């Protein structure tokens, strides 16, 4: 089990591979303790090496993952095909290599006609399956978590998010012809009710977000700052 922290435990890593191995071994320890772990994974570049280290473990010990459950953190709205979607990312990096069966994976349906109802459906799934045992987060360039964008107040539950400009320019959708302006995301309370949180910070354009986060001032202008209120956050940091 990850130990309970009085505040965020920050570990500097030499590179993304070291970050992936260290964070990956934490996930593996958690899974050994609770095989039915409900994991909420971020997408993006920061967690790729963590998921690779889980895939490597699965190639040696597949049974470890046979009960693990996955609920995504967020999803783009309006991508014309699967390319760049969080769902396709999770299938490629998590559910396929770890053999997570369909009954243990709960993706967003962005093709739903009524996205508000889709958010309610996800909230219901989270209520039934949750709370999240282990939430794996990345830090947005603007300090967002999932698609909880900087604002005057936080939104507690799953909601439709108007994406900030930096989110609309994220690498995941850089090659997509359609540029999403909206996303679906679990809310800040959903995230903060997670029993454990791993925050992975790497990549370009994060200087300002890191300064805001590490100033420890808690503000909805930097959603990640709310992690200071959580008692078990492990932060892995690669200074680029
Ligand atoms: C994206 C995703 C987030 C992700 C974040 C950081 O907008 N929706 O879930 O954590 O940005 O991504 P990266 O790790 O690629 O910097």
PDB file of C-alpha atoms and ligand atoms in Angstrom:
ATOM      1  CA  UNK A   1       0.000   0.000   0.000  1.00  0.00           C
ATOM      2  CA  UNK A   2       1.103   3.538  -0.636  1.00  0.00           C
ATOM      3  CA  UNK A   3       1.698   5.165   2.673  1.00  0.00           C
ATOM      4  CA  UNK A   4      -0.623   7.917   3.856  1.00  0.00           C
ATOM      5  CA  UNK A   5       1.010  11.308   3.514  1.00  0.00           C
ATOM      6  CA  UNK A   6       0.456  14.422   5.506  1.00  0.00           C
ATOM      7  CA  UNK A   7       1.069  16.188   2.237  1.00  0.00           C
ATOM      8  CA  UNK A   8       2.083  15.456  -1.317  1.00  0.00           C
ATOM      9  CA  UNK A   9       5.171  13.303  -1.550  1.00  0.00           C
ATOM     10  CA  UNK A  10       7.313  14.633  -4.407  1.00  0.00           C
ATOM     11  CA  UNK A  11       9.897  12.438  -6.117  1.00  0.00           C
ATOM     12  CA  UNK A  12      12.181  13.873  -8.753  1.00  0.00           C
ATOM     13  CA  UNK A  13      13.034  11.424 -11.525  1.00  0.00           C
ATOM     14  CA  UNK A  14      15.932  11.584 -13.964  1.00  0.00           C
ATOM     15  CA  UNK A  15      13.735  10.833 -16.953  1.00  0.00           C
ATOM     16  CA  UNK A  16      10.342   9.546 -17.993  1.00  0.00           C
ATOM     17  CA  UNK A  17      11.495   5.915 -17.931  1.00  0.00           C
ATOM     18  CA  UNK A  18      12.545   6.161 -14.296  1.00  0.00           C
ATOM     19  CA  UNK A  19       9.237   7.850 -13.536  1.00  0.00           C
ATOM     20  CA  UNK A  20       7.323   5.064 -15.269  1.00  0.00           C
ATOM     21  CA  UNK A  21       9.182   2.317 -13.426  1.00  0.00           C
ATOM     22  CA  UNK A  22       8.830   3.912  -9.999  1.00  0.00           C
ATOM     23  CA  UNK A  23       5.171   4.837 -10.416  1.00  0.00           C
ATOM     24  CA  UNK A  24       4.497   1.466 -12.071  1.00  0.00           C
ATOM     25  CA  UNK A  25       5.903  -0.441  -9.128  1.00  0.00           C
ATOM     26  CA  UNK A  26       3.546   1.509  -6.861  1.00  0.00           C
ATOM     27  CA  UNK A  27       0.551   0.502  -8.960  1.00  0.00           C
ATOM     28  CA  UNK A  28       1.711  -3.125  -8.865  1.00  0.00           C
ATOM     29  CA  UNK A  29       2.030  -3.014  -5.069  1.00  0.00           C
ATOM     30  CA  UNK A  30      -1.482  -1.593  -4.821  1.00  0.00           C
ATOM     31  CA  UNK A  31      -2.830  -4.324  -7.112  1.00  0.00           C
ATOM     32  CA  UNK A  32      -1.183  -7.053  -5.057  1.00  0.00           C
ATOM     33  CA  UNK A  33      -2.955  -5.657  -2.028  1.00  0.00           C
ATOM     34  CA  UNK A  34      -6.302  -5.192  -3.830  1.00  0.00           C
ATOM     35  CA  UNK A  35      -6.675  -7.184  -7.092  1.00  0.00           C
ATOM     36  CA  UNK A  36     -10.042  -5.536  -7.830  1.00  0.00           C
ATOM     37  CA  UNK A  37      -8.422  -2.091  -7.846  1.00  0.00           C
ATOM     38  CA  UNK A  38     -10.552   0.556  -9.586  1.00  0.00           C
ATOM     39  CA  UNK A  39      -8.001   2.562 -11.544  1.00  0.00           C
ATOM     40  CA  UNK A  40      -8.787   5.911 -13.144  1.00  0.00           C
ATOM     41  CA  UNK A  41      -6.051   6.585 -15.697  1.00  0.00           C
ATOM     42  CA  UNK A  42      -5.166   9.882 -17.349  1.00  0.00           C
ATOM     43  CA  UNK A  43      -4.100   9.821 -20.961  1.00  0.00           C
ATOM     44  CA  UNK A  44      -1.407  12.005 -22.566  1.00  0.00           C
ATOM     45  CA  UNK A  45       2.358  11.594 -22.729  1.00  0.00           C
ATOM     46  CA  UNK A  46       3.231  11.664 -19.006  1.00  0.00           C
ATOM     47  CA  UNK A  47       1.755   8.264 -18.022  1.00  0.00           C
ATOM     48  CA  UNK A  48       2.839   6.301 -21.133  1.00  0.00           C
ATOM     49  CA  UNK A  49       5.981   4.870 -19.496  1.00  0.00           C
ATOM     50  CA  UNK A  50       3.999   3.908 -16.373  1.00  0.00           C
ATOM     51  CA  UNK A  51       1.531   1.967 -18.522  1.00  0.00           C
ATOM     52  CA  UNK A  52       4.475   0.370 -20.384  1.00  0.00           C
ATOM     53  CA  UNK A  53       5.874  -0.845 -17.069  1.00  0.00           C
ATOM     54  CA  UNK A  54       2.477  -2.385 -16.243  1.00  0.00           C
ATOM     55  CA  UNK A  55       2.405  -4.076 -19.660  1.00  0.00           C
ATOM     56  CA  UNK A  56       5.876  -5.433 -18.960  1.00  0.00           C
ATOM     57  CA  UNK A  57       4.676  -6.838 -15.626  1.00  0.00           C
ATOM     58  CA  UNK A  58       1.614  -8.323 -17.339  1.00  0.00           C
ATOM     59  CA  UNK A  59       3.842 -10.198 -19.789  1.00  0.00           C
ATOM     60  CA  UNK A  60       5.328 -12.010 -16.768  1.00  0.00           C
ATOM     61  CA  UNK A  61       2.333 -12.102 -14.442  1.00  0.00           C
ATOM     62  CA  UNK A  62      -0.978 -11.674 -16.283  1.00  0.00           C
ATOM     63  CA  UNK A  63      -3.057 -12.989 -13.396  1.00  0.00           C
ATOM     64  CA  UNK A  64      -2.208  -9.857 -11.412  1.00  0.00           C
ATOM     65  CA  UNK A  65      -4.482  -7.810 -13.695  1.00  0.00           C
ATOM     66  CA  UNK A  66      -7.358 -10.239 -14.096  1.00  0.00           C
ATOM     67  CA  UNK A  67      -9.715  -8.388 -11.742  1.00  0.00           C
ATOM     68  CA  UNK A  68      -8.472  -4.806 -12.143  1.00  0.00           C
ATOM     69  CA  UNK A  69     -11.177  -2.328 -13.213  1.00  0.00           C
ATOM     70  CA  UNK A  70     -10.691   0.827 -15.303  1.00  0.00           C
ATOM     71  CA  UNK A  71     -12.759   3.997 -15.469  1.00  0.00           C
ATOM     72  CA  UNK A  72     -11.354   6.787 -17.646  1.00  0.00           C
ATOM     73  CA  UNK A  73     -10.647  10.249 -16.316  1.00  0.00           C
ATOM     74  CA  UNK A  74     -11.768  12.173 -19.354  1.00  0.00           C
ATOM     75  CA  UNK A  75     -12.584  12.105 -23.063  1.00  0.00           C
ATOM     76  CA  UNK A  76     -12.624  14.467 -26.025  1.00  0.00           C
ATOM     77  CA  UNK A  77     -15.991  15.296 -27.607  1.00  0.00           C
ATOM     78  CA  UNK A  78     -16.506  15.264 -31.348  1.00  0.00           C
ATOM     79  CA  UNK A  79     -13.500  13.403 -32.695  1.00  0.00           C
ATOM     80  CA  UNK A  80     -14.653  11.916 -36.017  1.00  0.00           C
ATOM     81  CA  UNK A  81     -12.938   8.582 -35.451  1.00  0.00           C
ATOM     82  CA  UNK A  82     -11.099   6.755 -32.707  1.00  0.00           C
ATOM     83  CA  UNK A  83      -7.745   8.394 -33.497  1.00  0.00           C
ATOM     84  CA  UNK A  84      -6.571  10.520 -30.626  1.00  0.00           C
ATOM     85  CA  UNK A  85      -9.456   9.611 -28.347  1.00  0.00           C
ATOM     86  CA  UNK A  86      -8.805   8.741 -24.724  1.00  0.00           C
ATOM     87  CA  UNK A  87     -10.690   5.493 -25.355  1.00  0.00           C
ATOM     88  CA  UNK A  88      -8.286   4.443 -28.121  1.00  0.00           C
ATOM     89  CA  UNK A  89      -5.320   5.460 -25.943  1.00  0.00           C
ATOM     90  CA  UNK A  90      -6.592   3.390 -23.005  1.00  0.00           C
ATOM     91  CA  UNK A  91      -7.271   0.403 -25.256  1.00  0.00           C
ATOM     92  CA  UNK A  92      -3.777   0.598 -26.753  1.00  0.00           C
ATOM     93  CA  UNK A  93      -1.834   1.216 -23.523  1.00  0.00           C
ATOM     94  CA  UNK A  94      -3.954  -0.424 -20.832  1.00  0.00           C
ATOM     95  CA  UNK A  95      -6.924  -2.639 -21.578  1.00  0.00           C
ATOM     96  CA  UNK A  96      -5.341  -4.571 -24.466  1.00  0.00           C
ATOM     97  CA  UNK A  97      -1.887  -5.285 -22.963  1.00  0.00           C
ATOM     98  CA  UNK A  98      -3.344  -5.947 -19.517  1.00  0.00           C
ATOM     99  CA  UNK A  99      -6.280  -7.981 -20.894  1.00  0.00           C
ATOM    100  CA  UNK A 100      -8.910  -5.907 -19.105  1.00  0.00           C
ATOM    101  CA  UNK A 101     -12.186  -7.461 -20.200  1.00  0.00           C
ATOM    102  CA  UNK A 102     -15.160  -5.351 -21.352  1.00  0.00           C
ATOM    103  CA  UNK A 103     -17.045  -5.900 -18.123  1.00  0.00           C
ATOM    104  CA  UNK A 104     -14.165  -4.253 -16.228  1.00  0.00           C
ATOM    105  CA  UNK A 105     -13.742  -1.199 -18.473  1.00  0.00           C
ATOM    106  CA  UNK A 106     -16.247   1.692 -18.393  1.00  0.00           C
ATOM    107  CA  UNK A 107     -15.498   4.145 -21.228  1.00  0.00           C
ATOM    108  CA  UNK A 108     -17.297   7.394 -21.982  1.00  0.00           C
ATOM    109  CA  UNK A 109     -19.688   7.254 -24.917  1.00  0.00           C
ATOM    110  CA  UNK A 110     -19.084  10.561 -26.670  1.00  0.00           C
ATOM    111  CA  UNK A 111     -21.403   9.483 -29.473  1.00  0.00           C
ATOM    112  CA  UNK A 112     -24.281   9.716 -27.007  1.00  0.00           C
ATOM    113  CA  UNK A 113     -26.951  12.103 -28.259  1.00  0.00           C
ATOM    114  CA  UNK A 114     -27.338  13.743 -24.880  1.00  0.00           C
ATOM    115  CA  UNK A 115     -23.952  14.395 -23.289  1.00  0.00           C
ATOM    116  CA  UNK A 116     -25.470  15.594 -20.030  1.00  0.00           C
ATOM    117  CA  UNK A 117     -27.188  12.220 -19.679  1.00  0.00           C
ATOM    118  CA  UNK A 118     -23.906  10.549 -20.572  1.00  0.00           C
ATOM    119  CA  UNK A 119     -22.253  12.383 -17.661  1.00  0.00           C
ATOM    120  CA  UNK A 120     -25.060  11.190 -15.385  1.00  0.00           C
ATOM    121  CA  UNK A 121     -24.540   7.627 -16.651  1.00  0.00           C
ATOM    122  CA  UNK A 122     -20.812   7.831 -15.845  1.00  0.00           C
ATOM    123  CA  UNK A 123     -21.551   9.276 -12.424  1.00  0.00           C
ATOM    124  CA  UNK A 124     -23.887   6.344 -11.765  1.00  0.00           C
ATOM    125  CA  UNK A 125     -21.185   3.869 -12.838  1.00  0.00           C
ATOM    126  CA  UNK A 126     -18.716   5.593 -10.551  1.00  0.00           C
ATOM    127  CA  UNK A 127     -21.206   5.406  -7.695  1.00  0.00           C
ATOM    128  CA  UNK A 128     -21.670   1.668  -8.250  1.00  0.00           C
ATOM    129  CA  UNK A 129     -18.011   0.812  -8.868  1.00  0.00           C
ATOM    130  CA  UNK A 130     -16.306   3.485  -6.822  1.00  0.00           C
ATOM    131  CA  UNK A 131     -14.799   5.214  -5.139  1.00  0.00           C
ATOM    132  CA  UNK A 132     -11.696   5.185  -7.287  1.00  0.00           C
ATOM    133  CA  UNK A 133      -8.934   3.245  -5.576  1.00  0.00           C
ATOM    134  CA  UNK A 134      -6.080   4.726  -7.574  1.00  0.00           C
ATOM    135  CA  UNK A 135      -6.293   7.813  -9.755  1.00  0.00           C
ATOM    136  CA  UNK A 136      -3.391   8.415 -12.132  1.00  0.00           C
ATOM    137  CA  UNK A 137      -3.203  12.061 -13.123  1.00  0.00           C
ATOM    138  CA  UNK A 138      -1.158  14.238 -15.431  1.00  0.00           C
ATOM    139  CA  UNK A 139      -0.762  17.998 -15.048  1.00  0.00           C
ATOM    140  CA  UNK A 140      -2.205  20.154 -17.812  1.00  0.00           C
ATOM    141  CA  UNK A 141      -0.145  23.073 -19.085  1.00  0.00           C
ATOM    142  CA  UNK A 142      -2.720  25.346 -17.451  1.00  0.00           C
ATOM    143  CA  UNK A 143      -2.873  23.360 -14.214  1.00  0.00           C
ATOM    144  CA  UNK A 144      -5.922  21.316 -15.189  1.00  0.00           C
ATOM    145  CA  UNK A 145      -6.674  17.780 -14.005  1.00  0.00           C
ATOM    146  CA  UNK A 146      -8.503  15.696 -16.591  1.00  0.00           C
ATOM    147  CA  UNK A 147     -10.577  18.404 -18.233  1.00  0.00           C
ATOM    148  CA  UNK A 148     -11.245  20.277 -15.016  1.00  0.00           C
ATOM    149  CA  UNK A 149     -10.087  23.589 -16.416  1.00  0.00           C
ATOM    150  CA  UNK A 150      -9.069  26.672 -14.426  1.00  0.00           C
ATOM    151  CA  UNK A 151     -12.212  28.620 -13.479  1.00  0.00           C
ATOM    152  CA  UNK A 152     -13.728  30.671 -10.678  1.00  0.00           C
ATOM    153  CA  UNK A 153     -15.120  27.545  -9.049  1.00  0.00           C
ATOM    154  CA  UNK A 154     -14.589  23.827  -9.337  1.00  0.00           C
ATOM    155  CA  UNK A 155     -17.201  21.379 -10.636  1.00  0.00           C
ATOM    156  CA  UNK A 156     -17.535  18.383  -8.307  1.00  0.00           C
ATOM    157  CA  UNK A 157     -18.991  15.735 -10.591  1.00  0.00           C
ATOM    158  CA  UNK A 158     -18.735  14.385 -14.133  1.00  0.00           C
ATOM    159  CA  UNK A 159     -19.476  17.200 -16.566  1.00  0.00           C
ATOM    160  CA  UNK A 160     -19.148  18.618 -20.051  1.00  0.00           C
ATOM    161  CA  UNK A 161     -16.105  20.871 -20.142  1.00  0.00           C
ATOM    162  CA  UNK A 162     -15.412  23.801 -22.418  1.00  0.00           C
ATOM    163  CA  UNK A 163     -11.755  23.188 -23.234  1.00  0.00           C
ATOM    164  CA  UNK A 164      -9.119  25.834 -22.587  1.00  0.00           C
ATOM    165  CA  UNK A 165      -7.015  26.832 -25.592  1.00  0.00           C
ATOM    166  CA  UNK A 166      -3.978  24.900 -24.332  1.00  0.00           C
ATOM    167  CA  UNK A 167      -6.138  21.770 -23.983  1.00  0.00           C
ATOM    168  CA  UNK A 168      -7.463  22.197 -27.517  1.00  0.00           C
ATOM    169  CA  UNK A 169      -3.837  22.266 -28.687  1.00  0.00           C
ATOM    170  CA  UNK A 170      -2.793  19.125 -26.806  1.00  0.00           C
ATOM    171  CA  UNK A 171      -0.566  16.682 -28.718  1.00  0.00           C
ATOM    172  CA  UNK A 172      -3.257  13.989 -28.598  1.00  0.00           C
ATOM    173  CA  UNK A 173      -5.411  15.940 -31.040  1.00  0.00           C
ATOM    174  CA  UNK A 174      -2.593  17.661 -32.955  1.00  0.00           C
ATOM    175  CA  UNK A 175      -3.086  15.406 -35.988  1.00  0.00           C
ATOM    176  CA  UNK A 176      -6.835  15.292 -35.814  1.00  0.00           C
ATOM    177  CA  UNK A 177      -8.700  17.150 -38.557  1.00  0.00           C
ATOM    178  CA  UNK A 178     -11.483  18.032 -36.178  1.00  0.00           C
ATOM    179  CA  UNK A 179     -10.256  20.043 -33.226  1.00  0.00           C
ATOM    180  CA  UNK A 180     -12.379  19.284 -30.163  1.00  0.00           C
ATOM    181  CA  UNK A 181     -13.524  22.300 -28.171  1.00  0.00           C
ATOM    182  CA  UNK A 182     -15.349  20.271 -25.542  1.00  0.00           C
ATOM    183  CA  UNK A 183     -14.552  17.314 -23.344  1.00  0.00           C
ATOM    184  CA  UNK A 184     -16.194  15.079 -20.781  1.00  0.00           C
ATOM    185  CA  UNK A 185     -14.433  14.687 -17.482  1.00  0.00           C
ATOM    186  CA  UNK A 186     -14.862  13.307 -14.007  1.00  0.00           C
ATOM    187  CA  UNK A 187     -15.176  16.209 -11.573  1.00  0.00           C
ATOM    188  CA  UNK A 188     -12.848  17.442  -8.869  1.00  0.00           C
ATOM    189  CA  UNK A 189     -14.762  15.746  -6.067  1.00  0.00           C
ATOM    190  CA  UNK A 190     -14.737  12.457  -7.977  1.00  0.00           C
ATOM    191  CA  UNK A 191     -10.955  12.785  -8.251  1.00  0.00           C
ATOM    192  CA  UNK A 192     -10.400  13.901  -4.673  1.00  0.00           C
ATOM    193  CA  UNK A 193     -12.491  11.014  -3.311  1.00  0.00           C
ATOM    194  CA  UNK A 194      -9.927   8.619  -4.787  1.00  0.00           C
ATOM    195  CA  UNK A 195      -8.214   6.625  -2.082  1.00  0.00           C
ATOM    196  CA  UNK A 196      -4.773   7.141  -3.613  1.00  0.00           C
ATOM    197  CA  UNK A 197      -3.518   9.517  -6.277  1.00  0.00           C
ATOM    198  CA  UNK A 198      -0.423   9.395  -8.441  1.00  0.00           C
ATOM    199  CA  UNK A 199       0.417  12.692 -10.136  1.00  0.00           C
ATOM    200  CA  UNK A 200       2.872  12.520 -13.033  1.00  0.00           C
ATOM    201  CA  UNK A 201       4.467  15.755 -14.188  1.00  0.00           C
ATOM    202  CA  UNK A 202       6.572  15.846 -17.333  1.00  0.00           C
ATOM    203  CA  UNK A 203       6.671  17.522 -20.699  1.00  0.00           C
ATOM    204  CA  UNK A 204       6.995  20.957 -22.176  1.00  0.00           C
ATOM    205  CA  UNK A 205       5.057  24.080 -21.262  1.00  0.00           C
ATOM    206  CA  UNK A 206       4.458  23.147 -17.618  1.00  0.00           C
ATOM    207  CA  UNK A 207       6.654  25.783 -15.909  1.00  0.00           C
ATOM    208  CA  UNK A 208       3.827  28.114 -14.926  1.00  0.00           C
ATOM    209  CA  UNK A 209       1.524  25.278 -13.852  1.00  0.00           C
ATOM    210  CA  UNK A 210       4.301  23.796 -11.715  1.00  0.00           C
ATOM    211  CA  UNK A 211       5.015  27.175 -10.083  1.00  0.00           C
ATOM    212  CA  UNK A 212       1.327  27.598  -9.235  1.00  0.00           C
ATOM    213  CA  UNK A 213       1.030  24.054  -7.911  1.00  0.00           C
ATOM    214  CA  UNK A 214       4.179  24.178  -5.806  1.00  0.00           C
ATOM    215  CA  UNK A 215       3.269  27.587  -4.361  1.00  0.00           C
ATOM    216  CA  UNK A 216       0.710  25.504  -2.381  1.00  0.00           C
ATOM    217  CA  UNK A 217      -1.957  28.158  -2.813  1.00  0.00           C
ATOM    218  CA  UNK A 218      -5.196  26.253  -3.298  1.00  0.00           C
ATOM    219  CA  UNK A 219      -7.322  27.859  -5.972  1.00  0.00           C
ATOM    220  CA  UNK A 220      -9.786  26.802  -8.702  1.00  0.00           C
ATOM    221  CA  UNK A 221      -7.538  28.803 -11.043  1.00  0.00           C
ATOM    222  CA  UNK A 222      -5.159  25.855 -10.689  1.00  0.00           C
ATOM    223  CA  UNK A 223      -7.301  22.730 -10.228  1.00  0.00           C
ATOM    224  CA  UNK A 224      -4.219  20.597  -9.477  1.00  0.00           C
ATOM    225  CA  UNK A 225      -3.607  22.713  -6.363  1.00  0.00           C
ATOM    226  CA  UNK A 226      -6.551  20.931  -4.685  1.00  0.00           C
ATOM    227  CA  UNK A 227      -4.327  17.866  -4.457  1.00  0.00           C
ATOM    228  CA  UNK A 228      -2.698  19.525  -1.444  1.00  0.00           C
ATOM    229  CA  UNK A 229      -5.956  18.768   0.378  1.00  0.00           C
ATOM    230  CA  UNK A 230      -5.651  15.031  -0.307  1.00  0.00           C
ATOM    231  CA  UNK A 231      -3.862  12.852   2.191  1.00  0.00           C
ATOM    232  CA  UNK A 232      -2.269  10.373  -0.196  1.00  0.00           C
ATOM    233  CA  UNK A 233      -0.737  11.918  -3.291  1.00  0.00           C
ATOM    234  CA  UNK A 234       2.493  10.609  -4.754  1.00  0.00           C
ATOM    235  CA  UNK A 235       3.917  13.083  -7.235  1.00  0.00           C
ATOM    236  CA  UNK A 236       6.576  11.998  -9.736  1.00  0.00           C
ATOM    237  CA  UNK A 237       8.324  14.823 -11.485  1.00  0.00           C
ATOM    238  CA  UNK A 238      10.672  14.996 -14.468  1.00  0.00           C
ATOM    239  CA  UNK A 239      12.126  18.452 -14.897  1.00  0.00           C
ATOM    240  CA  UNK A 240      12.271  19.049 -18.652  1.00  0.00           C
TER     241      UNK A 240
HETATM  242  C1  LIG B   1      -4.692  16.284 -21.419  1.00  0.00           C
HETATM  243  C2  LIG B   1      -5.520  15.135 -20.839  1.00  0.00           C
HETATM  244  C3  LIG B   1      -5.224  14.964 -19.392  1.00  0.00           C
HETATM  245  C4  LIG B   1      -3.730  14.861 -19.246  1.00  0.00           C
HETATM  246  C5  LIG B   1      -3.104  16.219 -19.497  1.00  0.00           C
HETATM  247  C6  LIG B   1      -1.599  16.248 -19.487  1.00  0.00           C
HETATM  248  O1  LIG B   1      -5.483  17.391 -21.660  1.00  0.00           O
HETATM  249  N1  LIG B   1      -6.926  15.313 -21.036  1.00  0.00           N
HETATM  250  O2  LIG B   1      -5.881  13.821 -18.884  1.00  0.00           O
HETATM  251  O3  LIG B   1      -3.397  14.417 -17.960  1.00  0.00           O
HETATM  252  O4  LIG B   1      -3.608  16.799 -20.672  1.00  0.00           O
HETATM  253  O5  LIG B   1      -1.080  15.625 -20.639  1.00  0.00           O
HETATM  254  P1  LIG B   1       0.471  15.365 -20.886  1.00  0.00           P
HETATM  255  O6  LIG B   1       0.881  14.339 -19.918  1.00  0.00           O
HETATM  256  O7  LIG B   1       0.540  14.865 -22.318  1.00  0.00           O
HETATM  257  O8  LIG B   1       1.173  16.660 -20.705  1.00  0.00           O
END
